[in-house]
């Protein structure tokens, strides 16, 4: 055994402690995500040039949801997977999107959100006015105020 090497039993013990620590953090993160509740998910499609588009200043696919932060940390940004399942078809469209809270979402806070999926997604090409189906959102991960990603 050299002067700088540790006995194999100590190395195994350190690896186990490190793995146990990672497992504990993963369990805490999973619980945090489970304590963030999305509800009242819906969507609408506002045609270009319509009165609604002019009044709201936005057109195309818009999604809405309520969020309740029952976790123990403040949330800067959420990452979501949106899925549109076309009525009467097996095809569905899914894509990731994110939403950044203007002033954050503190533990215990509730917010109603209306947002557009962003310019780099295909929502406006895939879902058109008159398409019937169901829209759902799944929380994938969050970002806290220190920009730590929790998934």
Coordinates of C-alpha atoms in Angstrom, one line a residue:
X1 CA 0.0 0.0 0.0
X2 CA 1.5 3.4 -1.0
X3 CA 1.6 6.3 1.3
X4 CA -1.3 8.1 -0.6
X5 CA -3.8 5.3 -1.1
X6 CA -6.6 4.4 1.2
X7 CA -7.5 0.9 2.2
X8 CA -10.2 -0.7 -0.1
X9 CA -12.7 -0.9 2.8
X10 CA -12.4 2.9 3.3
X11 CA -12.8 3.6 -0.4
X12 CA -16.0 1.4 -0.5
X13 CA -17.4 3.1 2.5
X14 CA -16.8 6.6 1.0
X15 CA -18.5 5.5 -2.3
X16 CA -21.5 4.2 -0.4
X17 CA -21.8 7.4 1.7
X18 CA -21.6 9.5 -1.6
X19 CA -24.3 7.2 -3.2
X20 CA -26.5 7.4 -0.2
X21 CA -26.2 11.2 -0.2
X22 CA -27.1 11.4 -4.0
X23 CA -30.1 9.1 -3.3
X24 CA -31.3 11.3 -0.5
X25 CA -31.0 14.4 -2.7
X26 CA -32.9 12.7 -5.5
X27 CA -35.7 11.7 -3.1
X28 CA -35.9 15.3 -1.8
X29 CA -36.1 16.6 -5.3
X30 CA -38.8 14.2 -6.3
X31 CA -40.8 15.2 -3.3
X32 CA -40.4 18.9 -4.1
X33 CA -41.7 18.3 -7.6
X34 CA -44.6 16.3 -6.3
X35 CA -45.5 19.3 -4.1
X36 CA -45.9 21.6 -7.0
X37 CA -49.5 21.2 -8.3
X38 CA -50.7 22.1 -11.8
X39 CA -54.5 22.3 -12.3
X40 CA -57.1 23.8 -14.6
X41 CA -55.0 23.2 -17.7
X42 CA -56.6 24.5 -20.9
X43 CA -55.7 26.0 -24.2
X44 CA -57.1 28.3 -26.8
X45 CA -56.1 29.3 -30.3
X46 CA -56.4 33.0 -31.2
X47 CA -56.4 33.7 -35.0
X48 CA -54.0 36.3 -36.4
X49 CA -55.7 39.6 -37.0
X50 CA -58.7 38.7 -34.9
X51 CA -60.1 41.2 -32.4
X52 CA -58.9 39.0 -29.5
X53 CA -55.4 39.0 -31.0
X54 CA -55.4 42.8 -31.3
X55 CA -56.8 43.3 -27.8
X56 CA -54.4 40.8 -26.2
X57 CA -51.4 41.5 -28.4
X58 CA -50.9 37.8 -29.1
X59 CA -52.2 35.2 -31.4
X60 CA -51.8 31.5 -32.0
X61 CA -51.7 28.7 -29.4
X62 CA -52.0 29.9 -25.8
X63 CA -52.1 27.7 -22.8
X64 CA -53.5 28.3 -19.3
X65 CA -53.0 26.6 -16.0
X66 CA -53.0 27.2 -12.2
X67 CA -49.9 26.4 -10.2
X68 CA -49.7 26.0 -6.4
X69 CA -46.2 25.8 -4.9
X70 CA -46.5 23.5 -1.9
X71 CA -42.7 22.9 -1.9
X72 CA -40.2 24.4 0.5
X73 CA -38.3 26.4 -2.1
X74 CA -39.0 29.5 -4.3
X75 CA -39.3 28.8 -8.0
X76 CA -37.8 31.0 -10.7
X77 CA -38.7 28.9 -13.7
X78 CA -40.6 25.7 -14.5
X79 CA -40.1 23.3 -17.3
X80 CA -43.1 21.5 -18.7
X81 CA -44.0 18.9 -21.3
X82 CA -47.1 19.8 -23.2
X83 CA -49.1 17.1 -25.0
X84 CA -52.0 17.6 -27.4
X85 CA -54.0 14.4 -28.1
X86 CA -56.1 14.8 -31.2
X87 CA -59.7 13.7 -30.8
X88 CA -60.4 10.4 -32.6
X89 CA -56.8 9.9 -33.6
X90 CA -53.8 8.0 -32.2
X91 CA -51.5 10.8 -33.1
X92 CA -50.5 13.3 -30.4
X93 CA -48.0 16.2 -30.4
X94 CA -45.7 16.7 -27.5
X95 CA -43.0 19.3 -26.9
X96 CA -41.2 20.9 -24.0
X97 CA -41.7 24.5 -22.9
X98 CA -40.8 26.6 -20.0
X99 CA -42.3 29.5 -18.0
X100 CA -40.3 32.0 -15.9
X101 CA -42.2 33.7 -13.1
X102 CA -41.8 37.5 -13.2
X103 CA -41.3 37.8 -9.5
X104 CA -40.8 34.1 -8.6
X105 CA -43.2 31.8 -7.0
X106 CA -42.6 31.5 -3.2
X107 CA -43.5 28.4 -1.1
X108 CA -47.3 28.5 -0.4
X109 CA -48.1 30.8 -3.3
X110 CA -50.6 30.2 -6.1
X111 CA -50.7 31.8 -9.5
X112 CA -52.9 31.7 -12.6
X113 CA -50.7 31.5 -15.8
X114 CA -51.4 32.2 -19.4
X115 CA -48.5 31.8 -21.8
X116 CA -47.4 31.0 -25.3
X117 CA -45.2 28.1 -26.0
X118 CA -42.4 30.2 -27.6
X119 CA -41.2 30.9 -31.1
X120 CA -38.9 27.8 -31.3
X121 CA -41.7 25.3 -31.0
X122 CA -44.1 23.9 -33.6
X123 CA -47.3 24.4 -31.6
X124 CA -48.7 26.9 -34.0
X125 CA -48.0 24.7 -36.9
X126 CA -49.3 21.4 -35.3
X127 CA -52.5 22.7 -33.7
X128 CA -54.8 24.8 -35.7
X129 CA -58.1 26.6 -34.9
X130 CA -60.9 24.0 -35.2
X131 CA -58.6 21.0 -34.1
X132 CA -60.3 19.1 -31.3
X133 CA -58.5 17.3 -28.6
X134 CA -57.1 17.3 -25.1
X135 CA -54.2 19.3 -23.8
X136 CA -52.2 18.3 -20.8
X137 CA -49.1 19.6 -19.0
X138 CA -46.5 17.6 -17.0
X139 CA -44.0 19.3 -14.7
X140 CA -40.5 18.0 -15.7
X141 CA -38.2 20.2 -13.6
X142 CA -37.9 23.5 -11.9
X143 CA -35.2 26.1 -11.4
X144 CA -34.8 27.8 -8.0
X145 CA -33.6 31.4 -7.4
X146 CA -29.9 30.3 -7.4
X147 CA -30.5 28.7 -10.9
X148 CA -30.2 25.1 -9.5
X149 CA -32.1 22.7 -11.6
X150 CA -34.3 20.3 -9.6
X151 CA -35.7 17.3 -11.5

